[in-house]
PDB file of C-alpha atoms in Angstrom:
ATOM      1  CA  MET A1315      25.763 -29.789  46.802  1.00 47.00           C
ATOM      2  CA  GLY A1316      22.378 -29.223  45.261  1.00 46.00           C
ATOM      3  CA  ASN A1317      22.514 -26.935  42.267  1.00 46.00           C
ATOM      4  CA  ARG A1318      26.114 -25.863  42.804  1.00 41.00           C
ATOM      5  CA  GLN A1319      29.012 -27.029  40.673  1.00 41.00           C
ATOM      6  CA  GLY A1320      32.457 -28.018  41.866  1.00 43.00           C
ATOM      7  CA  ASN A1321      33.764 -24.469  41.608  1.00 43.00           C
ATOM      8  CA  GLY A1322      31.094 -23.239  44.013  1.00 44.00           C
ATOM      9  CA  GLN A1323      29.112 -21.343  41.375  1.00 43.00           C
ATOM     10  CA  SER A1324      25.398 -21.782  40.643  1.00 43.00           C
ATOM     11  CA  ASP A1325      24.339 -23.551  37.435  1.00 48.00           C
ATOM     12  CA  GLU A1326      22.921 -20.162  36.395  1.00 47.00           C
ATOM     13  CA  ASP A1327      25.533 -18.093  34.601  1.00 49.00           C
ATOM     14  CA  PRO A1328      24.695 -14.347  34.768  1.00 44.00           C
ATOM     15  CA  VAL A1329      27.281 -13.541  32.086  1.00 39.00           C
ATOM     16  CA  ARG A1330      25.735 -16.061  29.694  1.00 44.00           C
ATOM     17  CA  ASP A1331      22.229 -14.803  30.543  1.00 44.00           C
ATOM     18  CA  TYR A1332      23.309 -11.227  29.807  1.00 39.00           C
ATOM     19  CA  ALA A1333      24.862 -12.290  26.512  1.00 40.00           C
ATOM     20  CA  ASP A1334      21.662 -14.128  25.567  1.00 44.00           C
ATOM     21  CA  SER A1335      19.578 -11.032  26.342  1.00 42.00           C
ATOM     22  CA  GLU A1336      21.948  -8.891  24.264  1.00 44.00           C
ATOM     23  CA  MET A1337      21.618 -11.316  21.361  1.00 44.00           C
ATOM     24  CA  GLU A1338      17.826 -11.136  21.633  1.00 47.00           C
ATOM     25  CA  ILE A1339      17.817  -7.440  20.652  1.00 43.00           C
ATOM     26  CA  PRO A1340      19.341  -7.883  17.160  1.00 48.00           C
ATOM     27  CA  ARG A1341      17.185 -10.993  16.679  1.00 50.00           C
ATOM     28  CA  LEU A1342      14.055  -8.940  17.354  1.00 49.00           C
ATOM     29  CA  PHE A1343      15.307  -6.123  15.124  1.00 47.00           C
ATOM     30  CA  ALA A1344      15.953  -8.571  12.280  1.00 47.00           C
ATOM     31  CA  PHE A1345      12.523 -10.103  12.802  1.00 50.00           C
ATOM     32  CA  LEU A1346      10.859  -6.687  12.597  1.00 52.00           C
ATOM     33  CA  LEU A1347      12.725  -5.918   9.380  1.00 49.00           C
ATOM     34  CA  ILE A1348      11.405  -9.127   7.866  1.00 50.00           C
ATOM     35  CA  VAL A1349       7.853  -8.354   8.970  1.00 53.00           C
ATOM     36  CA  LEU A1350       7.983  -4.767   7.742  1.00 52.00           C
ATOM     37  CA  GLU A1351       9.314  -5.980   4.396  1.00 51.00           C
ATOM     38  CA  TRP A1352       6.461  -8.484   4.229  1.00 50.00           C
ATOM     39  CA  THR A1353       3.893  -5.840   5.065  1.00 49.00           C
ATOM     40  CA  ARG A1354       4.897  -3.146   2.604  1.00 52.00           C
ATOM     41  CA  PRO A1355       1.772  -1.957   0.763  1.00 51.00           C
ATOM     42  CA  GLY A1356       1.330  -3.629  -2.591  1.00 53.00           C
ATOM     43  CA  LEU A1357       3.162  -6.815  -1.690  1.00 51.00           C
ATOM     44  CA  PRO A1358       1.397 -10.175  -1.368  1.00 54.00           C
ATOM     45  CA  SER A1359       0.562 -11.449   2.098  1.00 51.00           C
ATOM     46  CA  PRO A1360       3.370 -13.243   3.964  1.00 52.00           C
ATOM     47  CA  LEU A1361       3.402 -17.016   3.702  1.00 53.00           C
ATOM     48  CA  ARG A1362       3.565 -17.566   7.452  1.00 76.00           C
ATOM     49  CA  PRO A1363       1.218 -16.178  10.131  1.00 82.00           C
ATOM     50  CA  ILE A1364       2.608 -13.215  12.055  1.00 86.00           C
ATOM     51  CA  CYS A1365       1.700 -14.064  15.651  1.00 88.00           C
ATOM     52  CA  ASP A1366       4.487 -12.267  17.526  1.00 89.00           C
ATOM     53  CA  LEU A1367       2.855  -9.356  19.372  1.00 91.00           C
ATOM     54  CA  ARG A1368       6.190  -7.528  19.462  1.00 91.00           C
ATOM     55  CA  VAL A1369       5.347  -6.494  15.897  1.00 91.00           C
ATOM     56  CA  LEU A1370       2.256  -4.720  17.224  1.00 93.00           C
ATOM     57  CA  ASP A1371       4.348  -3.175  20.016  1.00 94.00           C
ATOM     58  CA  HIS A1372       6.555  -1.648  17.309  1.00 93.00           C
ATOM     59  CA  PHE A1373       3.512   0.009  15.701  1.00 94.00           C
ATOM     60  CA  ILE A1374       2.266   1.222  19.100  1.00 96.00           C
ATOM     61  CA  LYS A1375       5.642   2.829  19.804  1.00 95.00           C
ATOM     62  CA  GLN A1376       5.534   4.700  16.507  1.00 93.00           C
ATOM     63  CA  ALA A1377       1.984   5.865  17.257  1.00 95.00           C
ATOM     64  CA  ARG A1378       3.200   7.150  20.643  1.00 95.00           C
ATOM     65  CA  ASP A1379       6.014   9.061  18.950  1.00 94.00           C
ATOM     66  CA  ALA A1380       3.484  10.661  16.610  1.00 93.00           C
ATOM     67  CA  GLU A1381       1.165  11.567  19.495  1.00 93.00           C
ATOM     68  CA  ALA A1382       4.043  13.207  21.384  1.00 93.00           C
ATOM     69  CA  ALA A1383       4.981  15.271  18.321  1.00 90.00           C
ATOM     70  CA  MET A1384       1.377  16.365  17.762  1.00 89.00           C
ATOM     71  CA  ARG A1385       0.947  17.292  21.422  1.00 87.00           C
ATOM     72  CA  VAL A1386       3.696  19.912  21.311  1.00 86.00           C
ATOM     73  CA  CYS A1387       2.917  21.439  17.917  1.00 79.00           C
ATOM     74  CA  LYS A1388      -0.294  23.151  19.156  1.00 71.00           C
ATOM     75  CA  ASP A1389      -1.274  25.836  16.603  1.00 70.00           C
ATOM     76  CA  ASP A1390       0.317  23.936  13.719  1.00 68.00           C
ATOM     77  CA  CYS A1391      -1.913  20.921  14.443  1.00 75.00           C
ATOM     78  CA  ARG A1392      -5.345  22.502  14.594  1.00 76.00           C
ATOM     79  CA  ILE A1393      -8.209  20.497  13.113  1.00 83.00           C
ATOM     80  CA  GLY A1394     -10.819  22.592  11.328  1.00 82.00           C
ATOM     81  CA  VAL A1395     -13.567  19.969  11.448  1.00 87.00           C
ATOM     82  CA  PRO A1396     -13.787  17.264  14.165  1.00 91.00           C
ATOM     83  CA  LEU A1397     -12.719  13.860  12.853  1.00 93.00           C
ATOM     84  CA  VAL A1398     -14.667  10.619  13.247  1.00 95.00           C
ATOM     85  CA  VAL A1399     -12.735   7.882  15.055  1.00 96.00           C
ATOM     86  CA  PRO A1400     -13.615   4.460  16.492  1.00 96.00           C
ATOM     87  CA  LEU A1401     -14.475   3.910  20.120  1.00 95.00           C
ATOM     88  CA  THR A1402     -11.550   2.303  21.912  1.00 95.00           C
ATOM     89  CA  ARG A1403     -13.189   1.004  25.059  1.00 93.00           C
ATOM     90  CA  VAL A1404     -13.754  -2.749  25.148  1.00 93.00           C
ATOM     91  CA  ASP A1405     -16.829  -4.264  26.787  1.00 92.00           C
ATOM     92  CA  PHE A1406     -15.449  -7.763  27.298  1.00 92.00           C
ATOM     93  CA  SER A1407     -18.861  -9.296  27.915  1.00 93.00           C
ATOM     94  CA  VAL A1408     -19.944  -8.063  24.461  1.00 93.00           C
ATOM     95  CA  TRP A1409     -16.613  -8.670  22.716  1.00 94.00           C
ATOM     96  CA  GLU A1410     -16.370 -12.302  23.803  1.00 93.00           C
ATOM     97  CA  LYS A1411     -19.857 -13.068  22.477  1.00 94.00           C
ATOM     98  CA  LYS A1412     -18.801 -12.034  18.980  1.00 94.00           C
ATOM     99  CA  ASN A1413     -17.329 -14.582  16.611  1.00 94.00           C
ATOM    100  CA  MET A1414     -13.941 -14.065  14.978  1.00 93.00           C
ATOM    101  CA  GLU A1415     -15.402 -12.560  11.812  1.00 94.00           C
ATOM    102  CA  GLU A1416     -17.432  -9.989  13.767  1.00 95.00           C
ATOM    103  CA  GLN A1417     -14.412  -9.031  15.872  1.00 96.00           C
ATOM    104  CA  ALA A1418     -12.259  -8.737  12.743  1.00 96.00           C
ATOM    105  CA  ARG A1419     -14.802  -6.495  11.021  1.00 95.00           C
ATOM    106  CA  GLU A1420     -14.932  -4.231  14.065  1.00 95.00           C
ATOM    107  CA  VAL A1421     -11.141  -3.923  14.030  1.00 97.00           C
ATOM    108  CA  GLN A1422     -10.981  -3.412  10.264  1.00 96.00           C
ATOM    109  CA  THR A1423     -13.677  -0.730  10.462  1.00 96.00           C
ATOM    110  CA  GLY A1424     -11.720   1.048  13.190  1.00 96.00           C
ATOM    111  CA  LEU A1425      -8.503   0.904  11.186  1.00 97.00           C
ATOM    112  CA  TRP A1426     -10.358   2.262   8.148  1.00 96.00           C
ATOM    113  CA  LEU A1427     -11.681   5.205  10.191  1.00 96.00           C
ATOM    114  CA  LEU A1428      -8.241   5.907  11.641  1.00 97.00           C
ATOM    115  CA  ASN A1429      -6.614   5.753   8.209  1.00 96.00           C
ATOM    116  CA  LYS A1430      -9.198   8.195   6.847  1.00 95.00           C
ATOM    117  CA  ALA A1431      -8.809  10.600   9.784  1.00 95.00           C
ATOM    118  CA  ILE A1432      -4.990  10.520   9.874  1.00 95.00           C
ATOM    119  CA  SER A1433      -4.730  10.918   6.094  1.00 93.00           C
ATOM    120  CA  SER A1434      -7.005  13.980   6.188  1.00 91.00           C
ATOM    121  CA  LEU A1435      -4.828  15.500   8.920  1.00 88.00           C
ATOM    122  CA  ARG A1436      -1.979  15.948   6.433  1.00 83.00           C
ATOM    123  CA  THR A1437      -3.596  19.092   5.010  1.00 81.00           C
ATOM    124  CA  SER A1438      -3.839  20.615   8.508  1.00 79.00           C
ATOM    125  CA  VAL A1439      -0.131  20.508   9.387  1.00 80.00           C
ATOM    126  CA  SER A1440       2.686  22.366   7.704  1.00 76.00           C
ATOM    127  CA  THR A1441       5.996  20.881   8.854  1.00 81.00           C
ATOM    128  CA  SER A1442       7.848  18.031   7.202  1.00 86.00           C
ATOM    129  CA  VAL A1443       8.494  16.364  10.569  1.00 85.00           C
ATOM    130  CA  LEU A1444       4.790  16.122  11.295  1.00 88.00           C
ATOM    131  CA  HIS A1445       4.134  14.933   7.751  1.00 90.00           C
ATOM    132  CA  SER A1446       6.642  12.128   8.298  1.00 92.00           C
ATOM    133  CA  HIS A1447       4.765  10.996  11.443  1.00 93.00           C
ATOM    134  CA  ILE A1448       1.474  11.045   9.546  1.00 93.00           C
ATOM    135  CA  ASP A1449       2.912   9.098   6.611  1.00 94.00           C
ATOM    136  CA  ALA A1450       4.464   6.523   8.963  1.00 93.00           C
ATOM    137  CA  SER A1451       1.124   6.083  10.740  1.00 95.00           C
ATOM    138  CA  VAL A1452      -0.706   5.495   7.457  1.00 95.00           C
ATOM    139  CA  ARG A1453       1.917   2.905   6.472  1.00 93.00           C
ATOM    140  CA  ASN A1454       1.590   1.221   9.852  1.00 94.00           C
ATOM    141  CA  ILE A1455      -2.177   0.904   9.486  1.00 95.00           C
ATOM    142  CA  ALA A1456      -1.615  -0.735   6.101  1.00 93.00           C
ATOM    143  CA  SER A1457       0.930  -3.057   7.718  1.00 92.00           C
ATOM    144  CA  VAL A1458      -1.539  -4.071  10.421  1.00 94.00           C
ATOM    145  CA  GLY A1459      -3.918  -4.968   7.613  1.00 93.00           C
ATOM    146  CA  GLN A1460      -1.260  -7.217   6.104  1.00 91.00           C
ATOM    147  CA  VAL A1461      -0.689  -8.842   9.491  1.00 92.00           C
ATOM    148  CA  LEU A1462      -4.412  -9.613   9.645  1.00 93.00           C
ATOM    149  CA  ARG A1463      -4.218 -11.191   6.188  1.00 91.00           C
ATOM    150  CA  SER A1464      -1.325 -13.357   7.366  1.00 90.00           C
ATOM    151  CA  LEU A1465      -3.691 -14.747  10.016  1.00 91.00           C
ATOM    152  CA  SER A1466      -6.196 -15.783   7.320  1.00 90.00           C
ATOM    153  CA  ILE A1467      -8.552 -12.941   8.257  1.00 91.00           C
ATOM    154  CA  GLN A1468     -10.573 -11.997   5.211  1.00 90.00           C
ATOM    155  CA  ASP A1469     -10.346  -8.416   3.940  1.00 91.00           C
ATOM    156  CA  TYR A1470     -13.237  -6.142   4.806  1.00 93.00           C
ATOM    157  CA  VAL A1471     -13.577  -2.569   3.563  1.00 91.00           C
ATOM    158  CA  PRO A1472     -16.477  -0.634   5.127  1.00 90.00           C
ATOM    159  CA  THR A1473     -18.314   2.300   3.584  1.00 88.00           C
ATOM    160  CA  ASP A1474     -19.511   5.520   5.174  1.00 86.00           C
ATOM    161  CA  GLU A1475     -23.053   4.145   5.085  1.00 86.00           C
ATOM    162  CA  SER A1476     -22.094   0.932   6.889  1.00 87.00           C
ATOM    163  CA  ILE A1477     -20.505   2.667   9.880  1.00 90.00           C
ATOM    164  CA  ASP A1478     -22.423   2.335  13.141  1.00 88.00           C
ATOM    165  CA  VAL A1479     -22.316   5.868  14.558  1.00 84.00           C
ATOM    166  CA  GLN A1480     -22.823   4.482  18.062  1.00 87.00           C
ATOM    167  CA  GLU A1481     -19.387   2.859  17.732  1.00 90.00           C
ATOM    168  CA  THR A1482     -17.673   6.150  16.875  1.00 93.00           C
ATOM    169  CA  TRP A1483     -16.939   9.547  18.378  1.00 93.00           C
ATOM    170  CA  ARG A1484     -15.187  12.735  17.245  1.00 95.00           C
ATOM    171  CA  VAL A1485     -11.867  14.300  18.153  1.00 93.00           C
ATOM    172  CA  SER A1486     -10.916  17.942  17.720  1.00 89.00           C
ATOM    173  CA  SER A1487      -7.121  17.845  18.003  1.00 89.00           C
ATOM    174  CA  ALA A1488      -4.283  15.926  16.394  1.00 91.00           C
ATOM    175  CA  SER A1489      -2.969  14.650  19.721  1.00 91.00           C
ATOM    176  CA  GLU A1490      -6.421  13.265  20.566  1.00 93.00           C
ATOM    177  CA  LEU A1491      -6.494  11.479  17.219  1.00 94.00           C
ATOM    178  CA  PHE A1492      -3.188   9.744  17.825  1.00 95.00           C
ATOM    179  CA  GLN A1493      -4.160   8.872  21.397  1.00 96.00           C
ATOM    180  CA  VAL A1494      -7.163   7.068  19.912  1.00 97.00           C
ATOM    181  CA  HIS A1495      -4.792   5.346  17.482  1.00 97.00           C
ATOM    182  CA  ILE A1496      -2.614   4.139  20.370  1.00 97.00           C
ATOM    183  CA  ASN A1497      -5.548   2.901  22.451  1.00 97.00           C
ATOM    184  CA  PHE A1498      -7.155   1.119  19.500  1.00 97.00           C
ATOM    185  CA  LEU A1499      -3.932  -0.772  18.775  1.00 97.00           C
ATOM    186  CA  ARG A1500      -3.438  -1.617  22.454  1.00 96.00           C
ATOM    187  CA  GLY A1501      -7.037  -2.729  22.878  1.00 96.00           C
ATOM    188  CA  LYS A1502      -9.105  -4.264  20.092  1.00 96.00           C
ATOM    189  CA  VAL A1503      -6.260  -4.929  17.671  1.00 97.00           C
ATOM    190  CA  ARG A1504      -4.178  -6.693  20.338  1.00 96.00           C
ATOM    191  CA  LEU A1505      -7.183  -8.758  21.444  1.00 95.00           C
ATOM    192  CA  LEU A1506      -7.859  -9.860  17.879  1.00 95.00           C
ATOM    193  CA  LEU A1507      -4.243 -10.811  17.155  1.00 94.00           C
ATOM    194  CA  ALA A1508      -3.683 -12.551  20.478  1.00 92.00           C
ATOM    195  CA  ASN A1509      -6.715 -14.780  20.015  1.00 91.00           C
ATOM    196  CA  ALA A1510      -6.421 -15.525  16.293  1.00 91.00           C
ATOM    197  CA  PRO A1511      -7.116 -19.259  15.817  1.00 90.00           C
ATOM    198  CA  VAL A1512      -4.021 -19.800  13.678  1.00 88.00           C
ATOM    199  CA  CYS A1513      -1.832 -18.390  16.449  1.00 86.00           C
ATOM    200  CA  GLN A1514      -3.529 -20.590  19.052  1.00 80.00           C
ATOM    201  CA  GLN A1515      -2.667 -23.593  16.892  1.00 69.00           C
ATOM    202  CA  ASP A1516       0.963 -22.514  16.840  1.00 49.00           C
ATOM    203  CA  VAL A1517       0.998 -22.332  20.639  1.00 52.00           C
ATOM    204  CA  SER A1518      -0.519 -25.790  21.007  1.00 48.00           C
TER     205      SER A1518
END
């Protein structure tokens, strides 16, 4: 009777599928704990490449939480001087012509700018809750750097003089800053991680 068993039920078991999906949640949580332990600042790079983009999704979620908190704080989140941040738009025709090293340097430069801008924001806010979002964001940027190292991407630390001003713009509010953070992670960082050669080898 095709795909049906003797008891008249389909080979697909919705109860088993639900149980599998429920088991996937703690598996993912455990995996994130391992990754976050690996990527604590000051620790050596993980031995295995971190190719699972759910790790990046975790950082994006935390950046969204920070942006939401900054959006409602208004007067407590004023920025005295506009902050320099990376452009987040991706021109795919230009991006795809760059080699892996050039793409990595563009991402690392953007992360460096974001780290500098978010760190400087700490003096502009007064509440401990907002400080905790800022501190978490700085840690997450450091963790992304460790993820890049796990993919055999060489460290690159830019200087103020090496920054291409045409690849930057300025924001004047804390919520704008964290929106840039979100978009940069969703765009250029995700593109770089998704197409890392070591991860393509794992897929093949």
